[in-house]
Coordinates of N, CA and C in Angstrom, one line a residue:
X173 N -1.5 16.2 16.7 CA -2.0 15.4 15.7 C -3.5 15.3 15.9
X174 N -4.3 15.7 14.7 CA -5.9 15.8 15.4 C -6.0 13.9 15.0
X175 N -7.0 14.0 15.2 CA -7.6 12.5 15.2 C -8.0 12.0 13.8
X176 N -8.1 13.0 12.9 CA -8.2 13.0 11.5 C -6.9 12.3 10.8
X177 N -5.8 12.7 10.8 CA -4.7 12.3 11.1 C -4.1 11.2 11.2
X178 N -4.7 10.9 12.7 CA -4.2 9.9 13.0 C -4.9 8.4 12.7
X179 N -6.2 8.3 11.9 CA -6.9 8.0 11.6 C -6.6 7.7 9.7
X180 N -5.9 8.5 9.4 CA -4.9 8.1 8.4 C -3.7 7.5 8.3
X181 N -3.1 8.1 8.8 CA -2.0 7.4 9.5 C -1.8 5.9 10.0
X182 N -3.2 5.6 11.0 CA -3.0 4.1 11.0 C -3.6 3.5 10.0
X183 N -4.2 4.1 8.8 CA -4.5 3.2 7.9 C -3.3 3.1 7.2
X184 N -2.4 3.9 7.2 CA -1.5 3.7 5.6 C -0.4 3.0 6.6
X185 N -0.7 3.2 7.9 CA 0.8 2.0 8.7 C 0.4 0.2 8.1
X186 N -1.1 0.3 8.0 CA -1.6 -1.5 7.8 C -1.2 -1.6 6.5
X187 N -1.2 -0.6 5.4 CA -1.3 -0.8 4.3 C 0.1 -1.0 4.2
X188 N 1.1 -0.8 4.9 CA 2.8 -0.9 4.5 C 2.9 -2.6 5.3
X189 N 2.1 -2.6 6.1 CA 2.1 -4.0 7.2 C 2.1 -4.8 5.7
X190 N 1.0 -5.0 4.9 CA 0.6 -5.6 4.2 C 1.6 -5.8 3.3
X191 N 2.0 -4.6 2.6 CA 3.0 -5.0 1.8 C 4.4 -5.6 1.8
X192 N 4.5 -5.2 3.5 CA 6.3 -5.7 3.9 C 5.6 -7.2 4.6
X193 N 4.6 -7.9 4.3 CA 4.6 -9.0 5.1 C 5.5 -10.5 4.5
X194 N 6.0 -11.0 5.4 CA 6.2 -12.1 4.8 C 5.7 -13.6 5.3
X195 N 5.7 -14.4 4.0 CA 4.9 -15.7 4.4 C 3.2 -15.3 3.7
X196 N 2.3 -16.6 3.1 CA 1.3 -16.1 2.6 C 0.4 -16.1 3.8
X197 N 0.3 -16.8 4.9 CA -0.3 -16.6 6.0 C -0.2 -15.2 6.6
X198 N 0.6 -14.6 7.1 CA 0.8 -13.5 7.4 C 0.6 -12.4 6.4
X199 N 0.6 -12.6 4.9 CA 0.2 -11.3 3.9 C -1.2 -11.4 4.1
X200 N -1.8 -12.8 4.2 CA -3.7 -12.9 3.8 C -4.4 -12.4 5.0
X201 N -3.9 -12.3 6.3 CA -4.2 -11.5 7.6 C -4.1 -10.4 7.5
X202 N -2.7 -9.4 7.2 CA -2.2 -8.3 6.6 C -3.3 -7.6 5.8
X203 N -3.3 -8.6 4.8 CA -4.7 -7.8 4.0 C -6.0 -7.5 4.3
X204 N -6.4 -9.0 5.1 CA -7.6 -8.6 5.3 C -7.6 -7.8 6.5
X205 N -6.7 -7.1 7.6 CA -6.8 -6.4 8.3 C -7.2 -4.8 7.8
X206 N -6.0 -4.5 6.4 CA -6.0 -3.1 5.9 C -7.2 -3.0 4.9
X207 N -7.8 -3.8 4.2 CA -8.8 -3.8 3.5 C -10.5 -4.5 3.7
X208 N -10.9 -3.5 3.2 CA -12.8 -4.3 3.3 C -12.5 -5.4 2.3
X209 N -13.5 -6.3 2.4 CA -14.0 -7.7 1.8 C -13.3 -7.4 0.1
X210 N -13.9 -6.0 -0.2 CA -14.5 -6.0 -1.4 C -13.4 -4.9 -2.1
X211 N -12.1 -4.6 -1.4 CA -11.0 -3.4 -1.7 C -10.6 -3.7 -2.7
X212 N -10.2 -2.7 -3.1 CA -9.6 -3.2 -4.6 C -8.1 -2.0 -4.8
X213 N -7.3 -2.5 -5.4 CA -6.0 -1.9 -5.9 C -5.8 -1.4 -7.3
X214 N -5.6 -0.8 -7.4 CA -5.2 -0.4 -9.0 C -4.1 0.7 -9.3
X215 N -3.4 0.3 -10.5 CA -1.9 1.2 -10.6 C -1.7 0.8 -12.0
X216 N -0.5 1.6 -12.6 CA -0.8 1.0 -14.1 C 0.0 -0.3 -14.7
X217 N 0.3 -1.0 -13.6 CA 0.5 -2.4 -14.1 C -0.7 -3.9 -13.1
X218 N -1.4 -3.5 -12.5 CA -2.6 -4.3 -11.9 C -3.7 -3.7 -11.6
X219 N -4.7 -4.1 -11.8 CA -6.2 -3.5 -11.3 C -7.1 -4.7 -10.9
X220 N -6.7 -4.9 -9.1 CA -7.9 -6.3 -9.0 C -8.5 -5.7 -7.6
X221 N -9.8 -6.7 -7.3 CA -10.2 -6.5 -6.4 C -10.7 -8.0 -5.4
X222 N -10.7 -7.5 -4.3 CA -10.8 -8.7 -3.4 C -9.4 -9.1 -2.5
X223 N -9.6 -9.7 -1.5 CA -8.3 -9.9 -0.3 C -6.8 -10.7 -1.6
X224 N -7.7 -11.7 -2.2 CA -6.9 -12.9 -2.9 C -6.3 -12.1 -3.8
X225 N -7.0 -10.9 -4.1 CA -6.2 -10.7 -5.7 C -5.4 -9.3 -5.2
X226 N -5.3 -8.4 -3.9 CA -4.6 -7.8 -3.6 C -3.2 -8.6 -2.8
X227 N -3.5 -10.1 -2.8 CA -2.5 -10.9 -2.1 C -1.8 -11.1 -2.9
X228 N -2.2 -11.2 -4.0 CA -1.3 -11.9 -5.4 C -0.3 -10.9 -5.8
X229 N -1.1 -9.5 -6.0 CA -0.1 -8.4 -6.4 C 0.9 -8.4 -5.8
X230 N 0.6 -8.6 -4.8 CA 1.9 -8.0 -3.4 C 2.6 -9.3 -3.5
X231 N 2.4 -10.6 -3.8 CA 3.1 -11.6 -3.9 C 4.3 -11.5 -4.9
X232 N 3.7 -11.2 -6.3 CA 4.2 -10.8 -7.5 C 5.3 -9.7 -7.1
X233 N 5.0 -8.8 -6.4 CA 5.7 -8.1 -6.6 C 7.3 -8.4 -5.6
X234 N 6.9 -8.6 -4.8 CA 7.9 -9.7 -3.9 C 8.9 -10.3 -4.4
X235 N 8.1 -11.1 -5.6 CA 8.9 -12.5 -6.7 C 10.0 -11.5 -7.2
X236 N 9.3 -10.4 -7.6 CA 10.5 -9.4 -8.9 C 11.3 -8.6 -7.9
X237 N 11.1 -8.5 -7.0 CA 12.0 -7.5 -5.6 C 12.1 -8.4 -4.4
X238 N 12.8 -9.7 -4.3 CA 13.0 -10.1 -3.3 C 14.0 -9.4 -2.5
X239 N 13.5 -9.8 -1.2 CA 13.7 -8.8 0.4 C 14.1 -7.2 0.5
X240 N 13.4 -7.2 -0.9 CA 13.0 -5.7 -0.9 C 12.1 -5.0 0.2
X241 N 11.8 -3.7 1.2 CA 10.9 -3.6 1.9 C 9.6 -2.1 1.0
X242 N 9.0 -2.2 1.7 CA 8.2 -0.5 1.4 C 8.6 0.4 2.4
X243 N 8.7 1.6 2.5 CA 8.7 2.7 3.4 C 7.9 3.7 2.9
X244 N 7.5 4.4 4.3 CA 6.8 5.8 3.8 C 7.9 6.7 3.0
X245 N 7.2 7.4 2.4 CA 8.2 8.3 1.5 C 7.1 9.8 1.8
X246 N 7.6 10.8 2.8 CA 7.3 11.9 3.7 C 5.8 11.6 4.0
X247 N 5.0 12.6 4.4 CA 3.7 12.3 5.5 C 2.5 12.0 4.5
X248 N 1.7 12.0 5.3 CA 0.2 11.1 5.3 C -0.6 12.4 5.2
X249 N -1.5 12.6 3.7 CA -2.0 13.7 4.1 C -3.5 13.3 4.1
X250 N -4.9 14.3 4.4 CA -6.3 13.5 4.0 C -6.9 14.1 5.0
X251 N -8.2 13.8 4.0 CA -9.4 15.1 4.4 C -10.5 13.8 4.1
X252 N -11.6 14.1 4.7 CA -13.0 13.0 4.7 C -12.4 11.8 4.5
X253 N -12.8 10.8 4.0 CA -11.9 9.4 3.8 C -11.1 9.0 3.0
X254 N -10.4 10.3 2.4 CA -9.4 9.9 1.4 C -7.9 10.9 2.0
X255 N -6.9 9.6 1.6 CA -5.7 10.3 2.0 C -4.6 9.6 0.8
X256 N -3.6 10.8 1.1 CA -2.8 10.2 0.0 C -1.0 10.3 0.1
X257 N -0.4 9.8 -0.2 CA 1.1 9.5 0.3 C 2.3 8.9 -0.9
X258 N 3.5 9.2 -0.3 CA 4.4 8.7 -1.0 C 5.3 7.5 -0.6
X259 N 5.7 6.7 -1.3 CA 6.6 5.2 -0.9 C 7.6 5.0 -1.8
X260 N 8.7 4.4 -1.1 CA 10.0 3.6 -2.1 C 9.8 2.1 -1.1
X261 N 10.4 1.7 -2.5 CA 10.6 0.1 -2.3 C 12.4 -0.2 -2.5
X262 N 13.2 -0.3 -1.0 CA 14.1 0.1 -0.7 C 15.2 -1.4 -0.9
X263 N 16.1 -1.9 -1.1 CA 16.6 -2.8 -1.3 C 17.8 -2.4 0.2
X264 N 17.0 -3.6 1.0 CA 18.3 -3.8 2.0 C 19.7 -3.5 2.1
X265 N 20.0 -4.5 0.9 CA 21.2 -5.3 0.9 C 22.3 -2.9 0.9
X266 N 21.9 -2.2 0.0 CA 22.4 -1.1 -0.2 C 21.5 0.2 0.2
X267 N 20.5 0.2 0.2 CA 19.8 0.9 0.6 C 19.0 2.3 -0.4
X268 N 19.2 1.3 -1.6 CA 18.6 2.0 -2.6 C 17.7 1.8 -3.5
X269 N 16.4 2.9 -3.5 CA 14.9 2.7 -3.7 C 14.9 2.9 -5.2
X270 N 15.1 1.9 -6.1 CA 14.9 1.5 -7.2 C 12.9 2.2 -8.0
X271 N 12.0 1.7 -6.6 CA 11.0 1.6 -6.8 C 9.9 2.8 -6.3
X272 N 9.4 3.7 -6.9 CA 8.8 5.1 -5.7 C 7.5 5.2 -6.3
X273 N 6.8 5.7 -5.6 CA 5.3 6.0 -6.3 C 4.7 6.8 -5.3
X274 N 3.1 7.5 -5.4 CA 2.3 7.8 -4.9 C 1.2 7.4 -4.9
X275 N 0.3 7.1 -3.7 CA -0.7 6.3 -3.4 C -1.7 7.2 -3.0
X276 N -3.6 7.2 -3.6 CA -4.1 7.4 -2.7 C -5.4 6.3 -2.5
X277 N -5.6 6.3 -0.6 CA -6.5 5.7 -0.6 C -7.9 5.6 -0.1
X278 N -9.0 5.5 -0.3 CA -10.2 5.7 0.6 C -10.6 4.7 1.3
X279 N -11.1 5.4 2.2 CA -11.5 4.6 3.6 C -13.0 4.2 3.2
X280 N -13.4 3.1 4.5 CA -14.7 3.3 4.7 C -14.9 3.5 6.1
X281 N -16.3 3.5 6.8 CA -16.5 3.8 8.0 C -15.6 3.5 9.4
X282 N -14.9 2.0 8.9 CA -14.1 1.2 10.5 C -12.9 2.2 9.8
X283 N -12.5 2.2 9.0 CA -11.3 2.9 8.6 C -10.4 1.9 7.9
X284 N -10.8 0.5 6.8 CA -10.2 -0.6 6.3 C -10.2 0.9 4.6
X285 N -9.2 0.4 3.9 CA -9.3 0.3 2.7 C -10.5 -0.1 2.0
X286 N -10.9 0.9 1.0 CA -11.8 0.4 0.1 C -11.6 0.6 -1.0
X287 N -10.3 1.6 -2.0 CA -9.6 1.6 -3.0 C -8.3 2.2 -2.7
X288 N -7.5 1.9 -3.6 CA -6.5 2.2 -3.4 C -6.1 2.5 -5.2
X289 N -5.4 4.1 -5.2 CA -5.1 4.6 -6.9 C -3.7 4.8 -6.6
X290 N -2.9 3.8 -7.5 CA -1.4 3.9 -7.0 C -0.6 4.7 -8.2
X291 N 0.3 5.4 -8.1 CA 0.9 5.9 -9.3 C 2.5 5.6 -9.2
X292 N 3.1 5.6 -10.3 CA 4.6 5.0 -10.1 C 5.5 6.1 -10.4
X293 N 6.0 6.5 -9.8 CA 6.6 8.1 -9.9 C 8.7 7.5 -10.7
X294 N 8.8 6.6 -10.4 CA 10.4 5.8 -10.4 C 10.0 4.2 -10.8
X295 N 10.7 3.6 -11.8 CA 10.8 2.0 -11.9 C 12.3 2.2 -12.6
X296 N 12.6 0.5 -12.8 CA 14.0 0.6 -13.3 C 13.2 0.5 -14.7
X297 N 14.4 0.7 -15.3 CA 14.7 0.6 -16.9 C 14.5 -0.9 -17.2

């Protein structure tokens, strides 16, 4: 694994931290761990920016999928500060991802999030 890699990799592990967090204490640390001050998210049902308003999405999204988790969905790929990946949003109880998309994100220098372009590949009906 070069360091390129893995350098991706631990960013999109914080970025899953963030979304499987529970409690708002634990999401608003989550976030501000994975993202700069000033990150912003966008996908075709939210586009905000800042810790609070990436906390809300993920809140929201929680409310409509409770104890739903995220998982990676195959590898982490990325070149200069941008990398990009797949996810399902898996329901415990059966073990079936209702929810799937592709994400990509750019970095900045520490290696926090500074956007993230989500795309929804699977939603229910």
């Amino acid at each position: 694994m070069s360091a390129n890699t893995e350098r991706y990799e631990t960013a999109v592990a914080r970025y899953f931290e963030a979304w499987n967090a529970e409690g708002r204490d634990t999401l608003t640390k989550a976030v501000a761990a994975a993202w700069t001050t000033d990150g912003t998210y966008t996908d075709p049902l939210a586009d905000v920016r800042g810790h609070e308003g990436i906390a809300d999405v993920i809140t929201a999204v929680h409310e409509q999928f409770p104890g739903f988790a995220f998982r990676p969905l195959g590898p982490v790929d990325g070149h200069h500060d941008t990398a990009r990946f797949g996810w399902e949003l898996v329901d415990p109880k059966d073990g079936s991802a209702p929810v799937a998309g592709f994400d990509v994100i750019v970095l900045d220098g520490a290696d926090r999030i500074r956007s993230v372009h989500g795309f929804l590949d699977r939603v229910p009906a």
